[in-house]
Tab-separated table of C-alpha atoms in Angstrom:
chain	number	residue	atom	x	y	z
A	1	UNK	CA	-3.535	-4.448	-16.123
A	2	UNK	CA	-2.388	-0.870	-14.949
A	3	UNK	CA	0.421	0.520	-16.457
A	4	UNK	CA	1.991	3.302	-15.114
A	5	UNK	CA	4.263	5.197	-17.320
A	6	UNK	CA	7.314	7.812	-16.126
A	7	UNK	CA	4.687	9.654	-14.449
A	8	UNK	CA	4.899	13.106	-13.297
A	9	UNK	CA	2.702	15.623	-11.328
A	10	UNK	CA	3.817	19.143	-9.851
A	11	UNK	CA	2.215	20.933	-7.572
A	12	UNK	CA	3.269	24.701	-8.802
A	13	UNK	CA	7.204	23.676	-8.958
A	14	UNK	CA	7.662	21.292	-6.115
A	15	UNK	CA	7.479	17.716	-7.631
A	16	UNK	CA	4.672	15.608	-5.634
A	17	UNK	CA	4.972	12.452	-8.143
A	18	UNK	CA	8.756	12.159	-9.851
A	19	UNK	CA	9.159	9.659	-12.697
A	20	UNK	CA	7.257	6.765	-11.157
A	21	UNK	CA	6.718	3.790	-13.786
A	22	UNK	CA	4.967	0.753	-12.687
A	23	UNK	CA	2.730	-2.472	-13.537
A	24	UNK	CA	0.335	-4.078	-11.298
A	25	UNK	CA	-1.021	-6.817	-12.111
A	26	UNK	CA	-4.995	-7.726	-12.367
A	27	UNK	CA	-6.534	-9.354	-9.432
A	28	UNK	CA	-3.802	-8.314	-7.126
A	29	UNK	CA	-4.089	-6.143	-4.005
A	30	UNK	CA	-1.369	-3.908	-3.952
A	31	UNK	CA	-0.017	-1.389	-1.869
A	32	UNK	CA	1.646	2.179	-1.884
A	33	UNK	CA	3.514	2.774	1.303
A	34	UNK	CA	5.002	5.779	2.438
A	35	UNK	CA	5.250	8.529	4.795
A	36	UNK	CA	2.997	11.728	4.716
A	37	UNK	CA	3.655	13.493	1.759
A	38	UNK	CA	5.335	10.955	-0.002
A	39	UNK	CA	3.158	11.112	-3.344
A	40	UNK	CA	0.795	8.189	-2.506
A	41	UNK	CA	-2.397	10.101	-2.797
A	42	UNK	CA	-1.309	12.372	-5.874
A	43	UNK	CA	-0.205	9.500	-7.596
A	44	UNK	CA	-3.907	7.596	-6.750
A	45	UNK	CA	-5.698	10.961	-7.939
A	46	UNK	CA	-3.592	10.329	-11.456
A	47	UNK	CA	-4.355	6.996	-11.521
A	48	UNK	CA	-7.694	7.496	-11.270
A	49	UNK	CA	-7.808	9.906	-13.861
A	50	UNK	CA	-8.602	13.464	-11.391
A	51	UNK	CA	-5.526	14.784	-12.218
A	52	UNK	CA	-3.741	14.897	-15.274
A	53	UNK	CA	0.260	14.065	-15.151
A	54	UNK	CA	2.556	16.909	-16.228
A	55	UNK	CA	4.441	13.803	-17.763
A	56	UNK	CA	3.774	10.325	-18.581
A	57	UNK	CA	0.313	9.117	-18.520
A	58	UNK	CA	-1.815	5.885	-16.668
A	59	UNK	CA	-2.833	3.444	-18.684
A	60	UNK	CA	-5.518	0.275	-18.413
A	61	UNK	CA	-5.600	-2.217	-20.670
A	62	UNK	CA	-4.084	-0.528	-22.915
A	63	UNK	CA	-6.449	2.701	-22.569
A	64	UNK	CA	-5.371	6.161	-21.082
A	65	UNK	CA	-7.133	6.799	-17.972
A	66	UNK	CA	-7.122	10.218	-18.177
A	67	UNK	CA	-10.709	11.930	-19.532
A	68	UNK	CA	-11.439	8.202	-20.517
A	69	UNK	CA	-15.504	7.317	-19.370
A	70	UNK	CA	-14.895	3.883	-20.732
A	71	UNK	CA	-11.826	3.338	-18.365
A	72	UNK	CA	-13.569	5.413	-15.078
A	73	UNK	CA	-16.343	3.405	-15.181
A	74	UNK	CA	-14.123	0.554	-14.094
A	75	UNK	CA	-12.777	2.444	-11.223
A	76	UNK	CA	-13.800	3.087	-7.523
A	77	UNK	CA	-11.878	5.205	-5.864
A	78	UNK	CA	-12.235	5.789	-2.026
A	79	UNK	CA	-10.334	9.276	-0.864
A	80	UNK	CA	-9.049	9.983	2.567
A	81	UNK	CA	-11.901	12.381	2.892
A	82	UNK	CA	-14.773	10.777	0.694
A	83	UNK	CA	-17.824	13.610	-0.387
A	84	UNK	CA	-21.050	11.715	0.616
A	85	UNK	CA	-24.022	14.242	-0.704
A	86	UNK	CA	-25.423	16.479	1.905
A	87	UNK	CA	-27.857	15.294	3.901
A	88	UNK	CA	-28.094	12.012	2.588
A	89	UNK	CA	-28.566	8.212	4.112
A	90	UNK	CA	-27.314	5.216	2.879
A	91	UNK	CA	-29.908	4.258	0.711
A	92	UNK	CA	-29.725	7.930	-1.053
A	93	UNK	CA	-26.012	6.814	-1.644
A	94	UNK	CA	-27.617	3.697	-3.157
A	95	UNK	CA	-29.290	5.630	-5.917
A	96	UNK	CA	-26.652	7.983	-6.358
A	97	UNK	CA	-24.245	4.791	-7.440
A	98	UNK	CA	-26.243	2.607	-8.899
A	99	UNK	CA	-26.887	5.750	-11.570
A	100	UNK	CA	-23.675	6.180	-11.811
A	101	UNK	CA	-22.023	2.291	-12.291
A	102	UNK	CA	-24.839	0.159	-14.225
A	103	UNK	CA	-23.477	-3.010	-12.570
A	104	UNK	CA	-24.574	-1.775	-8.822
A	105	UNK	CA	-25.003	-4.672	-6.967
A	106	UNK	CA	-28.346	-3.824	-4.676
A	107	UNK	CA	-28.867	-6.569	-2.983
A	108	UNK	CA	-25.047	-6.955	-1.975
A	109	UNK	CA	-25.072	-3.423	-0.519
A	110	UNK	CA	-27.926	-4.394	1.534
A	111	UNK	CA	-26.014	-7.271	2.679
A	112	UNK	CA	-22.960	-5.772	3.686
A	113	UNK	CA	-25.228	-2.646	5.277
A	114	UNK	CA	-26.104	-5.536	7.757
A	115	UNK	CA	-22.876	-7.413	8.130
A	116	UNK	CA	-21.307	-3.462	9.462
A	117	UNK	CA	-24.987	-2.710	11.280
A	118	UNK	CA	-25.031	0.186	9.659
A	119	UNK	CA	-28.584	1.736	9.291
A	120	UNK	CA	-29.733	2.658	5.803
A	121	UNK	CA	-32.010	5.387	6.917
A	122	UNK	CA	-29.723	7.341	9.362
A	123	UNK	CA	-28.595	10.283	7.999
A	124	UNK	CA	-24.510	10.229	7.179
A	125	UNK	CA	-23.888	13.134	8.935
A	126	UNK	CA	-25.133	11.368	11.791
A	127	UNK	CA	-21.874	8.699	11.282
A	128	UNK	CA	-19.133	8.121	12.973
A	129	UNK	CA	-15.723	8.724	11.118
A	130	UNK	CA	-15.363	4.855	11.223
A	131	UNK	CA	-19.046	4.224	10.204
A	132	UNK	CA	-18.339	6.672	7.287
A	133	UNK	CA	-15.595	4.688	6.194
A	134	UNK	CA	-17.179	1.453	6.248
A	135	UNK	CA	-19.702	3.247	3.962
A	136	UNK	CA	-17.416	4.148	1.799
A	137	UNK	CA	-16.223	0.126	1.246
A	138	UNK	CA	-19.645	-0.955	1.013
A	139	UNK	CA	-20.565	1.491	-2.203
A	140	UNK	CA	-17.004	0.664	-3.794
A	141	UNK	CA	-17.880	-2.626	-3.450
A	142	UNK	CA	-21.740	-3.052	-4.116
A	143	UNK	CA	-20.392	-0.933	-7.245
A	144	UNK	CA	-18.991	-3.902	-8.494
A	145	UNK	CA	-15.329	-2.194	-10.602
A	146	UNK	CA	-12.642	-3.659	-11.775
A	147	UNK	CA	-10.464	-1.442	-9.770
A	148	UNK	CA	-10.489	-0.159	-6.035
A	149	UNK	CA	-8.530	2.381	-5.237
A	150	UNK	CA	-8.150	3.114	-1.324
A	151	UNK	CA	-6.819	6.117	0.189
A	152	UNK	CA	-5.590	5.616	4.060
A	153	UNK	CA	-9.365	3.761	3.783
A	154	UNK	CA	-8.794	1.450	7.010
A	155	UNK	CA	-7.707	4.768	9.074
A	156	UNK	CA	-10.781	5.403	11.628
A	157	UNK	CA	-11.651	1.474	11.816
A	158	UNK	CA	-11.689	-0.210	15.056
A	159	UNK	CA	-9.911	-3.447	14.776
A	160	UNK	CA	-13.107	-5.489	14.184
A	161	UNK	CA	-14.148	-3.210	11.276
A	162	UNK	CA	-11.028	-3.169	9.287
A	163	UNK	CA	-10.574	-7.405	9.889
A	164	UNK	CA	-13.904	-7.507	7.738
A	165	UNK	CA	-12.975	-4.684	5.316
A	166	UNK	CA	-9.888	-6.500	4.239
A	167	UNK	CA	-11.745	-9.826	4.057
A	168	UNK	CA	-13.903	-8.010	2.084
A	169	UNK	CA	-11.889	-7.170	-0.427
A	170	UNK	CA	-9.608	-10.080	-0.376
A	171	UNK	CA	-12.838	-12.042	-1.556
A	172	UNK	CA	-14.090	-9.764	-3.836
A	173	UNK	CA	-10.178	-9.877	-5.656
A	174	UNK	CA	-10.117	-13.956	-5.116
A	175	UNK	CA	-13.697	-14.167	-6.650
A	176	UNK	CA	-14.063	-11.857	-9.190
A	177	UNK	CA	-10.740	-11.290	-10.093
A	178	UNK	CA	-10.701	-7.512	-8.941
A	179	UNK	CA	-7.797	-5.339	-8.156
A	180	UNK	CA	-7.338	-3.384	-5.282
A	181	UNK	CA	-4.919	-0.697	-4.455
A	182	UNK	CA	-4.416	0.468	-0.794
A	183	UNK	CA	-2.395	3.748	0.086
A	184	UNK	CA	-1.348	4.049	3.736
A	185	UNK	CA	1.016	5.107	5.833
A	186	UNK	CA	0.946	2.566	8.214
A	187	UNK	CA	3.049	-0.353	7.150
A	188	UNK	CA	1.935	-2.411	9.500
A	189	UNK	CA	-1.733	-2.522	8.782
A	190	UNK	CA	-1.839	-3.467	4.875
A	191	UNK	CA	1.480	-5.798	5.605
A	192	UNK	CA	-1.487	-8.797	5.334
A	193	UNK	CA	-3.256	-7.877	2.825
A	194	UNK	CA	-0.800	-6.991	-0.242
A	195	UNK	CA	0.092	-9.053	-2.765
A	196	UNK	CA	3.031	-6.289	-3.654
A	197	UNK	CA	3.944	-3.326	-2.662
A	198	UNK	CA	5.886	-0.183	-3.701
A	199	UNK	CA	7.672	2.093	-0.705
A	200	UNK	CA	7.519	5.473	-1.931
A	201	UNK	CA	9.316	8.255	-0.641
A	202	UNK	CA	9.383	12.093	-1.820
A	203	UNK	CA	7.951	11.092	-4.746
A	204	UNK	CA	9.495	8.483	-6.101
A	205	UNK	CA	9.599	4.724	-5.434
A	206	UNK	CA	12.304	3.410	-3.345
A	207	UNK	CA	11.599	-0.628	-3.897
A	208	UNK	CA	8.993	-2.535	-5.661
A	209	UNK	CA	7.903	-5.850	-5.050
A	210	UNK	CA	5.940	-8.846	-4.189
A	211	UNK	CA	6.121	-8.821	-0.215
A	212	UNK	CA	7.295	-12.182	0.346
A	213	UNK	CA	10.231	-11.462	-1.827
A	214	UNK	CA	10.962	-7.915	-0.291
A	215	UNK	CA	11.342	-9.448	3.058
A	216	UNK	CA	13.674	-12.206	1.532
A	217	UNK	CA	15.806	-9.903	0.020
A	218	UNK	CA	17.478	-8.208	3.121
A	219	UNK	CA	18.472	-10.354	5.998
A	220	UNK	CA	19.219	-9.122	9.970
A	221	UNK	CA	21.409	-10.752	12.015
A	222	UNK	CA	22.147	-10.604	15.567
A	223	UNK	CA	25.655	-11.645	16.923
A	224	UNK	CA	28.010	-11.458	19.905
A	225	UNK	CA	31.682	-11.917	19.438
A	226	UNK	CA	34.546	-12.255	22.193
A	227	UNK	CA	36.622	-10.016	19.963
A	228	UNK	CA	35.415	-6.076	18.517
A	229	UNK	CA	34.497	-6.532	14.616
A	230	UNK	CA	34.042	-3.566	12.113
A	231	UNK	CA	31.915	-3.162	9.353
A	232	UNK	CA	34.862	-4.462	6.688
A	233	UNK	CA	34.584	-7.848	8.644
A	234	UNK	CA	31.371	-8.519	6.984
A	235	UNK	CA	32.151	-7.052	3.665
A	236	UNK	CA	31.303	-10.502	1.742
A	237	UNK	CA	27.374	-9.855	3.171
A	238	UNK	CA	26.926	-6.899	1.419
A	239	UNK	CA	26.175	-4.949	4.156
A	240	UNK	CA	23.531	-2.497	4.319
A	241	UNK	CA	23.091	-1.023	7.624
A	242	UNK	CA	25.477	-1.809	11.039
A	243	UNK	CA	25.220	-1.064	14.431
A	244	UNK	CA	27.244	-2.105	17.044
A	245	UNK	CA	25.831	-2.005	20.801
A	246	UNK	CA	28.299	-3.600	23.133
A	247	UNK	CA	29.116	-6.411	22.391
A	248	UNK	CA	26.001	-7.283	20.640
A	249	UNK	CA	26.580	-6.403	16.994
A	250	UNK	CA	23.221	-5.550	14.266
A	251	UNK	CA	23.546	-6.107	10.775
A	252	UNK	CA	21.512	-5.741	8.050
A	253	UNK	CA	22.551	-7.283	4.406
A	254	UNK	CA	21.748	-7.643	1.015
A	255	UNK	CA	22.092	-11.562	1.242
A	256	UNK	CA	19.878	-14.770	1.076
A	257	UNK	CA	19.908	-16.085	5.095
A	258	UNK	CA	21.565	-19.548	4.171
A	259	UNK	CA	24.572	-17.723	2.922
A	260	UNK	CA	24.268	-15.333	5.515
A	261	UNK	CA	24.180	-18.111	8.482
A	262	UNK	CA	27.441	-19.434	7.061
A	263	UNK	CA	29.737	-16.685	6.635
A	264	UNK	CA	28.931	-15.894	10.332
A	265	UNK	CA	29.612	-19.220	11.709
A	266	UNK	CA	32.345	-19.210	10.361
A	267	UNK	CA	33.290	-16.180	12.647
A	268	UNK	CA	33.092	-18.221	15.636
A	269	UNK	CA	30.301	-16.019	17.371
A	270	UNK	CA	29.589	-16.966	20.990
A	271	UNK	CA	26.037	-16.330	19.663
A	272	UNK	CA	24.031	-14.924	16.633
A	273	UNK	CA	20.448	-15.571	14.963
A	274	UNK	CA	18.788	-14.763	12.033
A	275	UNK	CA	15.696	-12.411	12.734
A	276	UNK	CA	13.070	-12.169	10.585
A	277	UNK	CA	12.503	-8.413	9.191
A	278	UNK	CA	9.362	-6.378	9.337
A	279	UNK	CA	8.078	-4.303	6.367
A	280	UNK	CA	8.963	-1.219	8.608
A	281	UNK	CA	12.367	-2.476	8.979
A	282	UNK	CA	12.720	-2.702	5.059
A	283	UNK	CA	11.351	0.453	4.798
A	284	UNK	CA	13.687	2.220	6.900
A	285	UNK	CA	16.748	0.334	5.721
A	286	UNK	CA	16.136	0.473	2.168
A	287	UNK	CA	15.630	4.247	2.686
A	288	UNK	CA	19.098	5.088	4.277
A	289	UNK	CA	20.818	2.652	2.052
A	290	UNK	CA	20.050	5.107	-0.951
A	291	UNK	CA	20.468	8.260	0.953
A	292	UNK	CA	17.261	9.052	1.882
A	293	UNK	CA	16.475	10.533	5.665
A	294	UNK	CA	13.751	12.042	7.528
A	295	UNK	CA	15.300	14.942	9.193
A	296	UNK	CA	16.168	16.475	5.193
């Protein structure tokens, strides 16, 4: 299990990480969501022991991370950028690995070299950003750890590529109980692959949850009523966010959807529907309901 505790990490004195604690569970895949400069990759970096945190500290199983061979060994982590050594091929990065994590699986790279037709002999700099990337997957996962960590690792894929990354490691977490964590920030593209995920913002985490239970926990709800409503009018949903366009009133609420469908029947509405949200749509909701904005 990862434990993350109360973590901190400055850059000079502008907070990049602010007092995150969290616990993600083993064989999960989990995601960090969040827009550019949010902390995501700073907080991956501590997690997997590069940086030290100005507070707090990363623990698994019980171990620090931090200067911790024993606990790095168990870790992969894939950066936005990933150093591949100069002039190498595939098959150097073989050797490189397999010195470096005893449990290198050979003849799985091999088979996954295949499965992306990527050519063992080429020379990297020869690859594509996307080929690169689907490098990168195939040593974290030949390598065999206990934890992934990926850094915006399915930006540069074509749609093909990143189907089979994710199936990739949605096996390799189902089989051998590994845990992945994916940083992006494109909602969207992780949405079907997390287990859980945390939306962080300037640092700190705005919600935390299992997915299923994020989406659950908001509810939007379209409506059209012959007479003008306000915001009060609602006041037993718990309203979030409101919009009024028209006629045509938007609300989002802090309510389950069967209690939600009956306090606005009870309105008489000439029409309304319950719409299922996106994770963008959390995002963006849960964001203004505490304060937080773009434009700051």
């Amino acid at each position: 299990m990862i434990k993350i505790e109360n973590v901190e990490k400055y850059y000079g004195s502008l907070p990049a990480v602010n007092g995150v604690s969290l616990e993600i569970k083993d064989g999960s895949i989990f995601g960090f969501i969040g827009s550019n400069g949010s902390g995501k990759s700073t907080l991956l970096r501590v997690m997997a022991g590069i940086f030290k945190a100005d507070k707090g500290r990363v623990l698994i199983d019980g171990e620090n991370v931090y200067e911790n061979t024993w606990a790095k060994k168990r870790i992969f982590y894939i950066s936005d950028d990933q150093y591949m050594l100069p002039s190498s091929t595939a098959a150097d990065m073989l050797a490189f690995y397999k010195v470096m994590y005893p449990s290198f699986d050979k003849s799985r790279f091999g088979e996954l070299l295949k499965i992306f037709s990527l050519d063992p002999r080429k020379q990297i700099s020869g690859y594509s950003k996307g080929m690169k990337k689907q490098l990168d997957i195939i040593c974290a996962v030949s390598c065999r750890p206990d934890y992934i960590y990926c850094d915006e690792t399915f930006d540069g894929l074509d749609p093909v590529a990143r189907v089979e990354a994710k199936k990739l490691l949605a096996c390799e977490s189902a089989e051998r109980g590994m845990t992945a964590i994916i940083a992006s920030h494109n909602l969207r593209e992780i949405e079907d692959i997390c287990d859980g995920i945390s939306l962080m913002h300037k640092g700190e985490i705005v919600i935390s949850n299992d997915i299923d239970d994020i989406k659950t926990e908001l509810v939007k709800i379209q409506a059209v009523f012959n007479e003008t409503k306000t915001r009060e009018d609602f006041k037993e949903l718990n309203v979030v966010n409101f919009v009024k366009n028209g006629s045509v009133y938007t609300i989002f609420a802090r309510s389950d959807s069967f209690f939600a469908e009956k306090v606005i029947s009870s309105m008489a509405p000439v029409f309304y529907e319950l719409i299922p949200l996106t994770l963008e749509e959390v995002f963006i909701t849960e964001m203004e309901a505490k304060g937080y904005g773009f434009a700051e």
